[in-house]
XYZ file of C-alpha atoms in Angstrom:
354
model
C 19.560 -27.960 7.719
C 15.841 -27.701 6.919
C 15.663 -24.365 8.717
C 18.732 -23.090 6.884
C 17.350 -24.245 3.531
C 14.044 -22.487 4.269
C 15.861 -19.262 5.109
C 17.834 -19.590 1.885
C 14.588 -19.728 -0.113
C 12.889 -16.906 1.793
C 15.716 -14.369 1.846
C 17.548 -13.130 -1.239
C 21.192 -14.082 -1.618
C 22.355 -10.622 -2.648
C 22.571 -8.829 0.731
C 25.978 -7.265 1.133
C 26.962 -9.595 3.952
C 26.940 -12.583 1.595
C 30.141 -13.407 -0.290
C 28.369 -13.754 -3.637
C 28.567 -10.007 -4.451
C 32.374 -10.271 -4.278
C 32.401 -13.163 -6.756
C 29.865 -11.381 -8.971
C 32.104 -8.303 -8.908
C 35.096 -10.383 -9.970
C 33.054 -11.911 -12.796
C 31.924 -8.504 -14.060
C 35.485 -7.172 -14.028
C 36.827 -10.299 -15.722
C 34.478 -9.604 -18.613
C 34.616 -5.838 -18.749
C 37.852 -4.613 -17.144
C 40.316 -7.467 -16.406
C 43.207 -5.035 -16.018
C 41.617 -3.620 -12.844
C 40.430 -6.873 -11.289
C 42.159 -6.130 -7.971
C 41.741 -2.340 -7.958
C 39.661 -1.844 -4.803
C 38.318 1.525 -5.941
C 37.034 -0.022 -9.151
C 35.701 -3.000 -7.202
C 33.820 -0.688 -4.871
C 32.041 0.987 -7.764
C 31.136 -2.320 -9.422
C 30.059 -4.035 -6.198
C 27.821 -1.150 -5.200
C 26.134 -1.638 -8.560
C 25.791 -5.364 -7.819
C 24.262 -4.740 -4.389
C 22.045 -1.870 -5.488
C 24.034 0.681 -3.498
C 23.941 -1.169 -0.187
C 27.148 -1.216 1.845
C 28.508 -3.537 4.510
C 27.064 -3.246 7.990
C 29.813 -5.476 9.381
C 33.580 -5.509 9.079
C 34.887 -5.179 5.533
C 37.463 -3.469 3.327
C 36.624 -0.273 1.447
C 33.041 -0.726 2.677
C 32.694 -3.888 0.561
C 33.569 -7.562 0.534
C 36.385 -7.291 -2.020
C 37.200 -9.929 -4.587
C 40.610 -11.225 -3.470
C 40.475 -14.801 -4.734
C 42.809 -15.996 -7.512
C 41.806 -14.553 -10.872
C 40.589 -17.868 -12.260
C 37.790 -17.833 -9.666
C 36.381 -14.780 -11.449
C 36.255 -16.779 -14.678
C 34.431 -19.630 -12.927
C 31.852 -17.129 -11.661
C 31.228 -15.576 -15.094
C 28.525 -17.992 -16.343
C 26.667 -17.643 -13.048
C 26.768 -13.845 -13.159
C 25.440 -13.963 -16.722
C 22.275 -15.517 -15.283
C 21.736 -12.319 -13.319
C 23.048 -11.404 -9.908
C 20.111 -12.868 -7.971
C 19.457 -16.074 -9.916
C 23.152 -16.536 -10.627
C 23.958 -16.386 -6.923
C 21.404 -19.059 -6.102
C 22.682 -21.350 -8.847
C 26.243 -20.673 -7.643
C 25.319 -21.941 -4.179
C 23.597 -25.043 -5.556
C 26.638 -25.718 -7.734
C 28.899 -25.468 -4.684
C 26.724 -27.848 -2.681
C 26.662 -30.338 -5.556
C 30.464 -30.189 -5.747
C 30.704 -30.741 -1.993
C 28.387 -33.736 -2.072
C 30.236 -35.297 -5.001
C 33.603 -34.653 -3.359
C 32.491 -36.290 -0.115
C 31.167 -39.305 -1.996
C 34.400 -39.711 -3.964
C 36.477 -39.369 -0.801
C 34.536 -42.049 1.095
C 33.824 -44.615 -1.608
C 33.560 -47.614 -1.657
C 32.065 -47.260 1.796
C 28.260 -46.865 2.001
C 26.770 -43.521 0.960
C 25.698 -42.949 4.555
C 29.368 -42.462 5.474
C 29.403 -39.009 3.874
C 26.041 -37.809 5.171
C 27.233 -36.561 8.615
C 29.717 -34.271 6.851
C 27.136 -33.020 4.361
C 24.563 -32.404 7.115
C 26.966 -30.574 9.418
C 26.766 -26.919 10.396
C 29.884 -26.013 8.346
C 27.976 -27.059 5.209
C 25.207 -24.646 6.172
C 27.808 -21.887 6.547
C 29.204 -22.672 3.099
C 25.697 -22.378 1.692
C 24.755 -19.148 3.450
C 28.064 -17.494 2.577
C 28.109 -18.751 -1.044
C 31.649 -19.966 -0.489
C 34.023 -21.991 -2.681
C 34.795 -24.843 -0.307
C 32.608 -27.265 -2.238
C 34.893 -26.997 -5.267
C 37.934 -27.512 -3.032
C 36.274 -30.596 -1.540
C 35.574 -31.944 -5.033
C 39.262 -31.609 -5.900
C 40.320 -33.432 -2.757
C 37.728 -36.179 -3.182
C 38.582 -36.701 -6.839
C 42.293 -36.886 -6.009
C 41.632 -39.593 -3.408
C 39.465 -41.534 -5.856
C 42.178 -41.256 -8.541
C 45.104 -41.980 -6.208
C 46.112 -45.062 -8.215
C 46.565 -42.763 -11.233
C 48.930 -40.144 -9.786
C 49.056 -37.590 -12.597
C 45.259 -37.493 -12.871
C 45.036 -37.171 -9.094
C 47.312 -34.153 -9.337
C 45.156 -32.630 -12.068
C 42.125 -33.090 -9.823
C 43.936 -31.231 -7.056
C 43.908 -28.227 -9.368
C 40.367 -27.602 -8.146
C 41.728 -26.977 -4.651
C 43.469 -23.880 -6.010
C 40.141 -22.069 -5.749
C 41.332 -21.528 -2.151
C 45.052 -22.361 -2.252
C 45.709 -21.216 1.313
C 43.777 -24.257 2.575
C 45.983 -26.903 0.946
C 49.527 -25.813 1.806
C 50.172 -28.887 4.015
C 48.980 -31.135 1.184
C 51.603 -29.667 -1.130
C 54.424 -30.111 1.370
C 53.240 -33.635 2.252
C 53.372 -34.667 -1.407
C 56.923 -33.333 -1.720
C 58.055 -35.053 1.489
C 56.469 -38.312 0.308
C 58.098 -37.855 -3.121
C 54.833 -38.195 -4.973
C 56.333 -36.422 -7.965
C 53.724 -37.480 -10.522
C 50.969 -36.082 -8.327
C 52.968 -32.878 -7.886
C 53.486 -32.691 -11.651
C 49.766 -33.034 -12.309
C 48.956 -30.386 -9.688
C 51.557 -28.022 -11.139
C 50.182 -28.572 -14.628
C 46.695 -27.659 -13.443
C 48.089 -24.575 -11.703
C 49.849 -23.351 -14.840
C 46.694 -23.895 -16.878
C 44.650 -21.894 -14.367
C 47.220 -19.090 -14.340
C 47.248 -18.942 -18.129
C 43.438 -18.828 -18.319
C 43.462 -15.263 -16.963
C 46.965 -14.265 -18.065
C 45.523 -14.077 -21.572
C 43.357 -11.211 -20.342
C 45.859 -9.624 -17.935
C 49.446 -10.942 -17.897
C 50.205 -8.988 -14.704
C 47.338 -10.289 -12.643
C 49.550 -12.136 -10.143
C 51.500 -8.956 -9.340
C 48.240 -7.038 -9.011
C 46.889 -9.743 -6.679
C 49.852 -9.963 -4.290
C 49.300 -6.462 -2.917
C 45.673 -6.531 -1.754
C 45.555 -10.230 -0.877
C 47.378 -9.534 2.391
C 44.512 -7.338 3.572
C 42.419 -10.439 4.282
C 44.402 -11.080 7.478
C 42.874 -8.644 9.952
C 42.445 -8.761 13.761
C 38.676 -8.241 13.493
C 38.106 -11.119 11.048
C 36.310 -14.250 12.243
C 39.325 -16.440 11.560
C 39.481 -20.053 12.736
C 43.152 -20.714 11.939
C 46.133 -20.841 14.276
C 48.210 -18.122 12.508
C 45.420 -15.631 13.231
C 46.695 -15.266 16.793
C 49.686 -13.361 15.392
C 47.356 -10.457 14.554
C 47.362 -9.614 18.267
C 50.901 -8.285 17.718
C 50.293 -5.427 15.253
C 53.963 -4.468 14.997
C 54.903 -8.019 13.947
C 51.661 -9.162 12.328
C 53.001 -10.108 8.887
C 56.097 -11.793 10.280
C 54.125 -13.535 13.017
C 51.485 -14.891 10.632
C 54.224 -16.195 8.332
C 56.111 -17.895 11.166
C 52.999 -19.500 12.651
C 51.862 -20.634 9.205
C 55.183 -22.315 8.420
C 55.430 -23.881 11.883
C 51.873 -25.222 11.736
C 52.316 -26.607 8.219
C 55.472 -28.433 9.296
C 53.695 -29.781 12.381
C 50.731 -31.030 10.339
C 52.989 -32.783 7.825
C 54.985 -34.359 10.675
C 51.759 -35.766 12.147
C 50.691 -37.079 8.740
C 54.100 -38.730 8.332
C 53.598 -40.576 11.628
C 50.513 -42.304 10.216
C 51.751 -42.597 6.627
C 50.995 -46.320 6.574
C 47.298 -45.548 7.072
C 46.269 -43.622 3.964
C 42.893 -42.443 5.257
C 44.270 -41.241 8.585
C 47.141 -39.410 6.878
C 44.790 -37.842 4.320
C 42.448 -36.714 7.096
C 45.344 -35.067 8.941
C 46.479 -33.205 5.823
C 42.954 -32.028 4.917
C 41.971 -30.847 8.414
C 45.469 -29.488 9.011
C 45.111 -27.319 5.919
C 42.448 -25.274 7.687
C 44.415 -25.145 10.942
C 47.582 -23.927 9.203
C 45.978 -21.535 6.707
C 46.925 -17.868 7.011
C 43.272 -17.097 6.270
C 40.391 -19.445 7.121
C 36.825 -18.579 8.071
C 34.099 -20.624 9.813
C 32.747 -21.945 6.496
C 36.141 -23.528 5.828
C 35.487 -25.915 8.725
C 33.564 -27.966 6.160
C 36.962 -29.366 5.162
C 37.414 -30.553 8.750
C 34.077 -32.330 8.359
C 35.422 -33.832 5.147
C 38.532 -34.969 7.014
C 36.359 -36.785 9.559
C 34.507 -38.505 6.713
C 37.778 -39.523 5.036
C 39.106 -40.850 8.332
C 36.027 -43.065 8.695
C 36.280 -43.614 12.453
C 34.514 -40.524 13.815
C 32.114 -41.002 16.701
C 28.885 -39.065 17.179
C 30.563 -36.663 19.581
C 33.192 -35.713 16.976
C 30.442 -34.476 14.659
C 28.620 -32.747 17.504
C 31.714 -30.912 18.739
C 32.551 -29.783 15.204
C 29.060 -28.432 14.535
C 28.851 -26.644 17.890
C 32.256 -25.051 17.343
C 31.175 -23.950 13.851
C 28.071 -22.253 15.279
C 30.131 -20.451 17.904
C 32.750 -19.426 15.338
C 30.070 -18.014 13.052
C 28.305 -15.828 15.620
C 31.041 -14.627 17.979
C 33.543 -11.795 17.448
C 37.280 -12.300 17.005
C 39.320 -13.869 18.506
C 36.671 -16.252 19.903
C 36.278 -18.213 16.626
C 39.962 -19.140 16.636
C 39.943 -19.879 20.363
C 37.027 -22.286 19.821
C 38.003 -23.858 16.483
C 41.750 -24.396 16.877
C 41.465 -26.897 19.792
C 38.765 -28.792 17.873
C 41.016 -29.139 14.823
C 43.965 -30.215 16.972
C 41.655 -32.797 18.558
C 40.714 -34.145 15.118
C 44.369 -34.402 14.085
C 45.387 -36.246 17.239
C 42.405 -38.583 17.006
C 43.347 -39.535 13.458
C 47.011 -40.075 14.321
C 46.293 -42.174 17.409
C 43.853 -44.412 15.552
C 46.066 -45.029 12.522
C 46.314 -48.683 11.640
C 43.026 -49.619 13.294
C 40.120 -50.774 11.123
C 37.205 -48.363 10.610
C 34.282 -48.774 12.964
C 32.028 -49.805 10.082
C 33.331 -51.837 7.173
C 31.707 -51.641 3.734
C 29.575 -54.597 2.737
C 31.318 -57.312 0.745
C 30.585 -57.124 -2.999
C 28.335 -59.852 -4.312
């Protein structure tokens, strides 16, 4: 982590292979041209301005890393872009890391602070930092929801933060419905409507504009770590195959969580890690949520953390489909470990309050 932090200080964050230019592009369009937020031709022109004319040297779309996140993400990025592309990107990364740290702490309290450190010091966290990704905000939503679980509607509102990357929390939504946690669902839905409305004021048709290009994120050459990615090896049935594998994996994850429903932390860990496994689009940086799942579970051994970090390194540096081949078995291992241990006490109990 020290080496990664040093590289972060030495090298600028604006090279085209970072994800920050995509978020900066979304922020600029949200301010200046919200009606063309998902127009890839317009995005290409704006992003080339952001990057100083430099184009991708690795796989991309339209020669850029397009902004394909939900529209409200562009609004979140606006104050950072106003700081300037370079400084704003650095502050954006620090903000994401702060959210991740706070989310991990909320998810593991009242256990000692040291319980969240292995997750924060893992390789997936380094990938989140280097790619300027949104997973820290997602982790904050999950951690806040766990901390507020005794207040269901507020827990649901907190889950609104997970909608920064909604594809990673599909099992959580189905699990809440199966468990009939209607007040949590109501809070989550309320947050979702509020987020939709925040950009609908600027462009009422943004959802329709988004649905078209968002499917382009699922590509055979992408470094995906999710199970549905294997369907991209069947080009003639790619869309159908990804949909079927996504639904099947979501159902399987929820079924595993149901088996350990009497152990809240084990069930929560299954749902969080399973969200990455079942996502139709998940990249190596998203493995930070698997690290969060291990922290929530509270029974991870040293080799669990080691295997996760090694798999994250391999997923980040190898071409497709190796990342999925490496990461999917690791996530399945985490799910099965959590299910099999449900009902057992954590290896380390928090100190008794004085």
